[in-house]
Each structure stands twice: as structure tokens, then as C-alpha cells.
Coordinates of C-alpha atoms in Angstrom, one line a residue:
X1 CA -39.0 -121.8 -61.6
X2 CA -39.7 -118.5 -60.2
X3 CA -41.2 -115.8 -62.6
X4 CA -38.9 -113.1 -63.5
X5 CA -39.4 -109.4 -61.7
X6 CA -40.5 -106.7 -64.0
X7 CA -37.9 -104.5 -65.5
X8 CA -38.7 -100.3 -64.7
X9 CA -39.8 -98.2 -67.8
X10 CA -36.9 -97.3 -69.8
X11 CA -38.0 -93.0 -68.9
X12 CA -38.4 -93.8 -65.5
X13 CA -34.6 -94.7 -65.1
X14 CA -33.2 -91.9 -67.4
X15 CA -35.6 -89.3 -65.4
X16 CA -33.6 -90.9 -62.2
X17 CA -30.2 -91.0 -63.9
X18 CA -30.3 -87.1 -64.6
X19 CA -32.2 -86.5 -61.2
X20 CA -29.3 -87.5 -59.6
X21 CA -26.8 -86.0 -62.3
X22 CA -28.3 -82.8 -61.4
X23 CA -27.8 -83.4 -57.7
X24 CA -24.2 -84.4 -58.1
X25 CA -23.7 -81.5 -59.8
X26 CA -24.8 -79.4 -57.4
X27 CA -22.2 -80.2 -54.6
X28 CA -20.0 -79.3 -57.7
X29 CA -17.3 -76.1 -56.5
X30 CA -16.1 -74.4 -59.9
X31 CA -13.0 -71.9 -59.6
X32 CA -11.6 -69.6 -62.5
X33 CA -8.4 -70.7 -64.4
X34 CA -6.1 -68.2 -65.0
X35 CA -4.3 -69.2 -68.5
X36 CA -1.6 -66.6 -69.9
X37 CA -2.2 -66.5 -74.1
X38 CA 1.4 -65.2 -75.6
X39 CA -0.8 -63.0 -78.8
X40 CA -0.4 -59.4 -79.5
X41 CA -3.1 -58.7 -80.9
X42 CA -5.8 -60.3 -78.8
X43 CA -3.8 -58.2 -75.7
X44 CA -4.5 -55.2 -77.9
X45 CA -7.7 -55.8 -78.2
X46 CA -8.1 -57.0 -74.3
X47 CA -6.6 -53.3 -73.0
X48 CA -8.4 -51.2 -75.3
X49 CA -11.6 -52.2 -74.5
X50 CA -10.9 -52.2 -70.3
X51 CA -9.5 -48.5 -71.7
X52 CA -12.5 -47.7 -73.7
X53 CA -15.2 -49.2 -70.5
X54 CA -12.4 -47.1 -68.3
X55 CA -13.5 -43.8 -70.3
X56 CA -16.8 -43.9 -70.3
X57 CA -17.0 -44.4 -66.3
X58 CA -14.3 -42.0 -65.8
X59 CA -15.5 -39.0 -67.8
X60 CA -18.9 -39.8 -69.2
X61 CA -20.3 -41.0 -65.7
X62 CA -18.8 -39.7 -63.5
X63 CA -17.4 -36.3 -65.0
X64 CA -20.2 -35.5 -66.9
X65 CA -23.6 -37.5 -65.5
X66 CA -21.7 -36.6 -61.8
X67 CA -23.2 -40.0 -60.8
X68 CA -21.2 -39.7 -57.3
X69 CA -24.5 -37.5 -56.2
X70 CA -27.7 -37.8 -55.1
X71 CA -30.1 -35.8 -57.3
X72 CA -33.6 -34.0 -57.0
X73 CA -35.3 -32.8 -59.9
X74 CA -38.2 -30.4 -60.1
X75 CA -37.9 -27.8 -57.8
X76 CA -40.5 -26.1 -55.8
X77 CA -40.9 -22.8 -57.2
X78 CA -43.3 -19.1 -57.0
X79 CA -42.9 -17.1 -59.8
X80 CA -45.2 -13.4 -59.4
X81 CA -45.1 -10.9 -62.5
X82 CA -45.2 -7.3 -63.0
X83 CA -46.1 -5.8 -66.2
X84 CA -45.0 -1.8 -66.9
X85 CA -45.9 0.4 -69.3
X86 CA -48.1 2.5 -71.5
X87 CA -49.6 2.9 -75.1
X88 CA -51.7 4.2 -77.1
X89 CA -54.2 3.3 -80.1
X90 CA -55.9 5.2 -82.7
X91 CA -58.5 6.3 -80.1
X92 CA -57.5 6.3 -76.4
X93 CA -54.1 5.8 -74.2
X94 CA -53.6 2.3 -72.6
X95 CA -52.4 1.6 -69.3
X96 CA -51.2 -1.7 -67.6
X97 CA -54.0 -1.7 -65.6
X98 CA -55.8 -2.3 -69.1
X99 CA -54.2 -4.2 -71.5
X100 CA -53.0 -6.8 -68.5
X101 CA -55.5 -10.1 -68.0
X102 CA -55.6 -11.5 -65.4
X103 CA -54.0 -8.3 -63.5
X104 CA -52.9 -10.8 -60.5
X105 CA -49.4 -11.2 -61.6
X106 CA -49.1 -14.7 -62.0
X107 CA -47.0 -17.2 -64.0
X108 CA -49.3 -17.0 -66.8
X109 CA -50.5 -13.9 -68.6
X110 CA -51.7 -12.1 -71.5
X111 CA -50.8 -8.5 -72.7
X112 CA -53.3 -7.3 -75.3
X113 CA -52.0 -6.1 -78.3
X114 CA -54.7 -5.5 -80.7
X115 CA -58.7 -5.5 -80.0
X116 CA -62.0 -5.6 -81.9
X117 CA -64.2 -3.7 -80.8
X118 CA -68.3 -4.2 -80.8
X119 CA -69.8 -1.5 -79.1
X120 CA -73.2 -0.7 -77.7
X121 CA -74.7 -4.6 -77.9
X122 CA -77.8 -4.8 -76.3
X123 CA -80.4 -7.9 -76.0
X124 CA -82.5 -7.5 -78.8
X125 CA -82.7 -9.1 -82.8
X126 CA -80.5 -8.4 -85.3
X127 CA -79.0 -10.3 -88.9
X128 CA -77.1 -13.3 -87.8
X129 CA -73.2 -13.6 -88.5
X130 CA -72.1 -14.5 -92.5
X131 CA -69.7 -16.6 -90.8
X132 CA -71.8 -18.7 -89.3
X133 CA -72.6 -22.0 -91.1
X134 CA -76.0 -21.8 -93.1
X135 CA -76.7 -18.8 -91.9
X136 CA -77.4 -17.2 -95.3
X137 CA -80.8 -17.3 -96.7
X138 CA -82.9 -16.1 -99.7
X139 CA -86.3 -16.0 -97.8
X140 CA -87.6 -16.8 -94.5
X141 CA -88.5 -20.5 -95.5
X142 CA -84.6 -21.1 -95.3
X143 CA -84.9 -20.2 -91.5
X144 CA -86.6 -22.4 -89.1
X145 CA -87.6 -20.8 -85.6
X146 CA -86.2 -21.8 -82.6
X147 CA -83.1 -23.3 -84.1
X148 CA -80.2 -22.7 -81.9
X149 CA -76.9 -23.2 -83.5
X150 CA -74.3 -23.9 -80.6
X151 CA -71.6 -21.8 -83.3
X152 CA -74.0 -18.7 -83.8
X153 CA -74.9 -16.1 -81.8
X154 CA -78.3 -16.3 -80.6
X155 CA -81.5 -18.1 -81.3
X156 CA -83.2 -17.9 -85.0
X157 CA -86.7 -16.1 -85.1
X158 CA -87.6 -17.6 -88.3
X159 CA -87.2 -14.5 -90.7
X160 CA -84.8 -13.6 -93.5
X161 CA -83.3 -10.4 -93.2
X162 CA -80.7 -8.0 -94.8
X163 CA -77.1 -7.9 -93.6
X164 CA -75.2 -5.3 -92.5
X165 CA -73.3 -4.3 -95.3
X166 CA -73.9 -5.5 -98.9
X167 CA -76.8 -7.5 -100.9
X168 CA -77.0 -10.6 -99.5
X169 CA -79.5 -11.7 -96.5
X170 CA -79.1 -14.3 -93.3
X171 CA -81.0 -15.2 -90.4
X172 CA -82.4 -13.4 -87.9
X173 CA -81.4 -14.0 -84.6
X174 CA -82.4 -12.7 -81.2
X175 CA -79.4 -12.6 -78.8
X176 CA -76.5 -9.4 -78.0
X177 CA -76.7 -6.9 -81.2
X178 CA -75.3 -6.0 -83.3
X179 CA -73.6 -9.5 -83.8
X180 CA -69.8 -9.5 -83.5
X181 CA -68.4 -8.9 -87.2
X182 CA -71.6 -6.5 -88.0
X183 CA -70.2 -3.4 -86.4
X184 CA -66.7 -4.2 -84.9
X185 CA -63.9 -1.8 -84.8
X186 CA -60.2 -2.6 -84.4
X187 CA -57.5 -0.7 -83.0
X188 CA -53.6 -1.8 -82.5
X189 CA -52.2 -1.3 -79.0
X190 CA -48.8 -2.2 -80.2
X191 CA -47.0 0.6 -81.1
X192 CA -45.1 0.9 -77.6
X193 CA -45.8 -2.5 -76.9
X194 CA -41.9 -3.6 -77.0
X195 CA -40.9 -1.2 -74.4
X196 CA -42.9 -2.9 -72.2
X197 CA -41.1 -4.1 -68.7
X198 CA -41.8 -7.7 -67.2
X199 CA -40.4 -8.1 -64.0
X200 CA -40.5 -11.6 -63.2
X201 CA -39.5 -12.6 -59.3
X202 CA -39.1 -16.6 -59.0
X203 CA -38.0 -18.1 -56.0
X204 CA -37.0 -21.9 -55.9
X205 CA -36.3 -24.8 -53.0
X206 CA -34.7 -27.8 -52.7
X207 CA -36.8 -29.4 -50.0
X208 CA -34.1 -32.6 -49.7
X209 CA -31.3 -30.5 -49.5
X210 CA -32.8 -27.9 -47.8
X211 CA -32.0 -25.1 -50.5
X212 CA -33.4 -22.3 -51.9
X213 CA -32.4 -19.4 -53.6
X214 CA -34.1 -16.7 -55.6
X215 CA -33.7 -14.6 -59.2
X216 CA -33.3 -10.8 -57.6
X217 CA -29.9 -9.7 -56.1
X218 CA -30.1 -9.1 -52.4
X219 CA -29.2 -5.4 -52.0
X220 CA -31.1 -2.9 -50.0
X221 CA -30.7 0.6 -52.9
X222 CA -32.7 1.1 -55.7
X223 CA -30.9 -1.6 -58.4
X224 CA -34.5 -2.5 -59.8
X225 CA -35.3 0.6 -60.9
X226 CA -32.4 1.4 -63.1
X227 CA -31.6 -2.3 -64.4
X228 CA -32.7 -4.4 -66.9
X229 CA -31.5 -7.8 -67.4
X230 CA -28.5 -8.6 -68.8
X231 CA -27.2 -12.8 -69.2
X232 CA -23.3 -11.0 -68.2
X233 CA -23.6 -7.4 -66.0
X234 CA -27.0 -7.9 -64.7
X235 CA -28.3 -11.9 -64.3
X236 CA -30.4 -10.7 -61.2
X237 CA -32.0 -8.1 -62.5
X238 CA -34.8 -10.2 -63.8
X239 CA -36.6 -7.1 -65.9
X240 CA -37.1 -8.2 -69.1
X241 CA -38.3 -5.7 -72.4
X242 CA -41.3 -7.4 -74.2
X243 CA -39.2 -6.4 -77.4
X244 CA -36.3 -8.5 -75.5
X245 CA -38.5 -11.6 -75.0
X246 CA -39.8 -11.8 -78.1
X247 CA -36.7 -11.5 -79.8
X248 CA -34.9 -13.7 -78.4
X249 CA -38.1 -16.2 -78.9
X250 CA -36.7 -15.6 -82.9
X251 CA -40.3 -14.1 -83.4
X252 CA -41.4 -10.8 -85.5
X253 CA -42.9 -8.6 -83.1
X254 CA -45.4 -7.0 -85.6
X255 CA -46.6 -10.0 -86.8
X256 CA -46.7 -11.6 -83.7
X257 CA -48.6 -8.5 -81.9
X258 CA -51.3 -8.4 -85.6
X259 CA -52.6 -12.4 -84.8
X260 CA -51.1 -13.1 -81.1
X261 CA -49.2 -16.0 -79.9
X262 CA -47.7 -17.7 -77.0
X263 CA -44.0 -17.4 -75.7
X264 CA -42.7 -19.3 -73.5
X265 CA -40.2 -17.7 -70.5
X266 CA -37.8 -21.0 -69.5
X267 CA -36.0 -20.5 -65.9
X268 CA -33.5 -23.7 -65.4
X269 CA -31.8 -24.1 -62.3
X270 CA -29.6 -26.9 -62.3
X271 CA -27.1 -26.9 -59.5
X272 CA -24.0 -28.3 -58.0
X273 CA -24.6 -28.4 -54.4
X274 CA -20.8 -29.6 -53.6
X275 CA -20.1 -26.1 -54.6
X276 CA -20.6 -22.9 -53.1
X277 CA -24.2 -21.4 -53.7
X278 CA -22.8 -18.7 -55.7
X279 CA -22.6 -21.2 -58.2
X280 CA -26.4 -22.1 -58.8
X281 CA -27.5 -19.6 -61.1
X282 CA -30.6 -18.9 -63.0
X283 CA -30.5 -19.8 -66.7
X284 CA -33.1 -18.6 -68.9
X285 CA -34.7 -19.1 -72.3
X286 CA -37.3 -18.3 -74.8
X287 CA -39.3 -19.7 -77.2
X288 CA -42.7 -20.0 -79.2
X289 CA -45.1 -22.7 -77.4
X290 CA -47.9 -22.8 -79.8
X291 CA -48.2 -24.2 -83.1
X292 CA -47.7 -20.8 -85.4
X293 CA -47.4 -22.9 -88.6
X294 CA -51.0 -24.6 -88.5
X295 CA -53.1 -22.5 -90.0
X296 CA -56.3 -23.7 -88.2
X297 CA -54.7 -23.3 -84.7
X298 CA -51.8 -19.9 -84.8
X299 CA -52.3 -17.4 -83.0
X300 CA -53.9 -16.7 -79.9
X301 CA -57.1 -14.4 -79.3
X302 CA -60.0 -14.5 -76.2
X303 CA -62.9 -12.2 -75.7
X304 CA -64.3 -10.8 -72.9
X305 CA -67.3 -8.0 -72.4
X306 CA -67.5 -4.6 -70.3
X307 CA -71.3 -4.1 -69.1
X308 CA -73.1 -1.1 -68.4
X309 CA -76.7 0.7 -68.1
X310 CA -78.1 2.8 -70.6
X311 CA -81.5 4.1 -69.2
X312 CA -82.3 1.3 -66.9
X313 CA -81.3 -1.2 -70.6
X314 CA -78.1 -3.1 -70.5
X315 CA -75.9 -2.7 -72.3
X316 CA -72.2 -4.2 -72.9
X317 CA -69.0 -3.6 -74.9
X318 CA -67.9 -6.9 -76.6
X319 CA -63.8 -6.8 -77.0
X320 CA -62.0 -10.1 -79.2
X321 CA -58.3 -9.3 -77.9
X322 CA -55.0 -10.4 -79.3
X323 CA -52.3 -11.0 -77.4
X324 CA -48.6 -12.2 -76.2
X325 CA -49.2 -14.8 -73.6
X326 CA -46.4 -15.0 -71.6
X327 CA -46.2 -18.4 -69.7
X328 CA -43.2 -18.1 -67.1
X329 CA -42.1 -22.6 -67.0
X330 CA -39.7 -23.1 -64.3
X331 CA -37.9 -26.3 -64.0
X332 CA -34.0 -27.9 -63.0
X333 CA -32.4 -30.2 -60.7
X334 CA -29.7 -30.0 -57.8
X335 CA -27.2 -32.5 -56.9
X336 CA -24.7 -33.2 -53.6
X337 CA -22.6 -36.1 -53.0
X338 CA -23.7 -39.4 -51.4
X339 CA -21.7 -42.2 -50.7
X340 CA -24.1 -44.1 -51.7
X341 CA -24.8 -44.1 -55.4
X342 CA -20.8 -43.5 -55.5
X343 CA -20.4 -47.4 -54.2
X344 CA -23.5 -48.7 -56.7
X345 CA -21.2 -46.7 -59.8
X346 CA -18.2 -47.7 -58.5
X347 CA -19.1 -51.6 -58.3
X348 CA -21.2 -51.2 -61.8
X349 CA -17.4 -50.2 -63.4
X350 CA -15.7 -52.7 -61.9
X351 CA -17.8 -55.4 -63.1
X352 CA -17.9 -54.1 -66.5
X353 CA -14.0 -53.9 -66.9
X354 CA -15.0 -58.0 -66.7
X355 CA -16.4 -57.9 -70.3
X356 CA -12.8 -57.3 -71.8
X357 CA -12.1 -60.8 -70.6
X358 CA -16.2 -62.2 -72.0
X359 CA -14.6 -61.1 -75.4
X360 CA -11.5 -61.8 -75.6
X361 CA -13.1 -65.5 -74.4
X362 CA -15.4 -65.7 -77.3
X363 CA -12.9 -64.3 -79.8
X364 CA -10.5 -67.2 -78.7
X365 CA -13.3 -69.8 -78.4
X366 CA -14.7 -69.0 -82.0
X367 CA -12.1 -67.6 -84.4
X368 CA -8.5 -68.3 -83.2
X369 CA -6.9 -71.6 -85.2
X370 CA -6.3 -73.0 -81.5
X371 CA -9.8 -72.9 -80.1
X372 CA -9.9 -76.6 -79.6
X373 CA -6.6 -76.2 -77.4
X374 CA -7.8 -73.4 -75.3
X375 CA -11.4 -74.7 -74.8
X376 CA -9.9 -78.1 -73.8
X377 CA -7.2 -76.1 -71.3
X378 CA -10.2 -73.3 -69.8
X379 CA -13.0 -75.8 -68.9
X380 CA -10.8 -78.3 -67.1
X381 CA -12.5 -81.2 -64.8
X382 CA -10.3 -82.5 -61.8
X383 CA -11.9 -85.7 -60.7
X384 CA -8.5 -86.5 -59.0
X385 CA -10.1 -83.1 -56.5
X386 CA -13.2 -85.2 -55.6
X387 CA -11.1 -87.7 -53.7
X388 CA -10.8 -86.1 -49.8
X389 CA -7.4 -87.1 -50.2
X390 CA -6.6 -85.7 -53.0
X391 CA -7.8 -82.2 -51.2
X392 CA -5.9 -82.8 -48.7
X393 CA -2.7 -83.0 -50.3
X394 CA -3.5 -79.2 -51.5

């Protein structure tokens, strides 16, 4: 008697049975049913939400977002500045020429609007700053030579010394003296300060569209001299009033001038290229840019020094300035029609009209008394199709 062959692992033959499941399957051609369901109220919801997917294309992307273009943000832009004026102190009369840094007329500068003054500081030793940290002493033991504090203003020489002004004593230093708060004097440059004029001259272009317009009206007379701007009568007459700007940034223009700040001038040029270029118009705003309500960082303030000889000595002039910074922050976009993000929108809207019907599927499959009925009459299987006769008779 012949020994019986060994029967195949029991995984080994279901690992076969749904290899080849899988590969039937494959040859497998499915084809929508189309199955009329007589209810009002899932054909209500069915039409509102192809309406509400209609909307949103219709107005919201293409109305609004104008996704039938082809868009190019960020311009390339110049922007040079021209600051006019004059004012006065309690001791001199300004002109731009001095209250201007830097003088170059770009898209960032300062106009001073109050200084303090330190005259006359030559290299020598003097009391150190009360500001300074540890500064104060009671005798020279509380001072140790050489000691450089990177905060101070100058290297200690080891003694105690009296201050300025009043009883106490601090550190001797040897550096520029008198030190900065010892002998400064301020003066307020900003009582004509708001009648300052800022001319601003931006040009932008659209490098993929080949575009570029600019923010002064072309005419050959003297229209810049006798205009200032205006968002209605005058929007290329790009002369602004410092009063103006900081106005409209909602700012005080006392308080502002007293500690200094930073306001930003906004030029937006977003523009419609299917139109005519008429239509692409500056737009501008203002606003504060730095952080006025923290304490520890509002206002804005730099320092700078005027040098000079005094018999063969020298000497310089050290001036802590306040200020409006003006930073002139151009940006926009342009847009012209293309045929091809219209197709890409276009195809995106038709296949989501498709998601009325995914709904009104799952709303039919889950909480309709009849699910059973429809599931058994959507997912039909024709095995009498996988006959070539039975094709044939199609």
C-alpha cells in the first residue's frame, strides 16, 4: 500500500485562495448605477448642497479669489524720500539738512525731534554715570582699577569721587567727559515738526507681466509744488504732512515727538491686469511698528557725536536724539488671466458638485428605514456579465 502524499499547510492554501481572489478581482470592470429615489426631502437636501458647492466656486472663487488668473506677488519696487522743512528750539533754528539721518533719502529714515545735548567731552577722567550698575561708592575700596564695565562709560581708575550734582559719590572713570547724564542739555525740535513735508516717489514692476507704474502723476507744470496728497483730488501727489502721517497712524504727536517711535508708511498695489492700467492704484496706510506699550522697549532714540579741535585737543559734541522713524514698506500683487489655472478651477468644481451625491449615499446607506433595500439595489454583482455570451447579447 502506497503511503499517502502530504497534505499543504492549511495558510499556505488560504494565502493562494486570496492571491488568486485578488487577481480575479482585478480583471473586475465596475460601472455606476444610476437608481432614481422618489423622497423629497433627501432631493432637497441633494440640490442645496450642489447649490451651496455652486456658490462658493461661483462668487467666492472665482468672483472674489479671481482664481481664473495667474498671480505675482511682491513687486519690485524703489521708493526715494524727500524731507522739507524748518524749526526751531530753545537755542538755534533747524534745517532739513540737520534734523534728517541718514540725509540719502531712502526708504527708511529718522527726523529728530528732540535731543540731549553733552557738550564740550574731551578724553580725560571724570565721575562715572549714577545709572550705571554699581557705580556708586562710599570710598575708593569700592572701586577696583582697570575694571571695564561693557554698560559704563569708560575704564575705572580706582578712586571714589563726587558726583556732579548732589552728596553722593561713584567711580571714577577715564573715558569722554563729562559722562553723558552729568552735563546734558535738552532741547525740543518739535514745535513745527508737523508741518513737515515727506515726499515719497515709489516706483513698482511686474517683471512677469511686464508692468510697472509709479505714485507721481505724469504732467510736465509745477503740480508738486502746490499739492499735497489727498486719498480723493490728489492720490498722485504723494506729499505727505508729518502731522498727516502720524495722525492717521492714530498716534499723539507730542507724545510721540517727547520719547520717539516708529511709523510705518504702507504702499499696496494690488492690481487687475485684465483691466486698463488706470485701474492699479496706489493704496496707502499708516501705522505704529514698534511695541509703544512695553515699557522696557517704547520709543525710539540713537546717538551720534560731532568732533572738533580745541587747541590741537579733541573735542566732540555727544547728541542722544529722538525721533519719528519713518519706514516706507511697499508690498501687493497683480493678476491677468490664464487659461490655465481657469481649467485646474474649473475641473476642481466640477468634481466637487460630486459630494452632493457622497452624502446623499451615506445618508441613504445609514439613516433611511430602506438602507438594506438600497444597499442591496447600488452594489449589484452581474455574474450572468462574466459569460462572453452574455456580453454579447448587450
Amino acid at each position: 500500500m502506497a503511503a499517502a502524499e502530504p497534505k499543504p499547510p492549511a495558510g499556505a492554501a488560504a494565502a493562494r485562495r486570496l492571491a488568486r481572489g485578488c487577481w480575479s478581482a482585478f480583471w473586475d470592470y465596475e460601472t455606476p448605477k444610476v437608481i432614481v429615489v422618489k423622497n423629497r426631502q433627501l432631493g432637497v437636501v441633494y440640490r442645496v448642497v450642489q447649490l451651496l458647492i455652486l456658490l462658493y466656486f461661483v462668487w467666492y472663487v472665482f468672483i472674489v479669489q479671481k482664481s481664473y488668473q495667474d498671480r505675482e506677488t511682491g513687486p519690485e519696487s524703489s521708493v526715494i524720500t524727500k524731507v522739507k522743512g524748518i524749526t526751531s528750539s530753545e537755542h538755534k533754528v533747524w534745517d532739513v539738512e540737520e534734523y534728517v539721518k541718514p540725509p540719502e533719502g531712502g526708504s527708511v529714515f529718522s527726523i529728530i525731534t528732540r535731543i540731549e545735548v553733552t557738550p564740550s567731552q574731551t578724553q580725560g577722567t571724570c565721575p562715572e554715570s549714577v545709572r550705571v550698575t554699581n557705580a556708586t561708592c562710599d570710598d575708593d575700596e569700592d572701586c577696583v582699577a582697570g575694571q571695564l564695565d561693557m554698560l559704563g562709560n569708560g575704564v575705572r581708575t580706582g578712586r571714589c569721587v563726587p558726583y556732579y550734582h548732589g552728596a553722593f559719590k561713584t567711580c571714577e572713570v577715564s573715558g569722554w567727559c563729562p559722562v553723558e547724564d552729568g552735563a546734558s542739555v535738552s532741547q525740543f525740535l518739535g514745535k513745527m515738526a508737523p508741518n513737515f513735508t515727506i515726499l515719497i516717489k515709489n516706483s513698482i514692476h511686474y517683471p512677469k507681466f511686464r508692468f510697472s507704474k509709479g505714485n507721481i502723476e505724469n504732467r510736465k507744470d509745477s503740480y508738486l509744488k502746490h499739492c499735497t496728497f489727498d486719498e480723493v483730488s490728489h492720490l498722485y501727489c504723494p506729499i505727505f504732512r508729518l502731522g498727516f502721517i502720524v495722525e492717521r497712524a492714530g498716534e499723539n504727536f507730542t507724545e510721540l515727538a517727547l520719547k520717539g517711535g516708529v511709523i510705518g508708511v504702507i504702499i499696496n498695489w494690488d492690481c487687475d491686469l485684465d483691466l486698463s492700467a488706470s485701474n492699479c492704484n496706489p493704496k496707502y496706510s499708516f501705522r505704529r511698528l514698534d511695541p509703544k506699550h512695553v515699557p522696557a522697549s517704547s520709543g525710539y532714540n540713537f546717538r551720534f557725536a560731532k568732533y572738533y579741535k580745541i587747541n590741537g585737543s579733541t573735542t566732540r559734541t555727544l547728541i542722544k536724539a529722538y525721533g519719528i522713524r519713518i519706514d516706507v514698506i511697499v508690498h501687493g500683487q497683480a493678476g491677468k488671466f490664464s487659461l490655465i489655472p481657469t481649467i485646474i478651477n474649473l475641473a476642481t468644481a466640477l468634481t466637487s458638485i460630486g459630494v452632493g451625491s457622497f452624502l446623499c449615499d451615506w445618508i441613504l446607506l445609514t439613516f433611511m428605514n430602506k438602507n438594506k433595500v438600497y444597499s442591496h439595489k447600488k452594489f449589484d454583482k452581474d455574474s450572468a456579465l462574466t459569460d462572453p455570451r452574455g456580453l454579447a447579447q448587450l
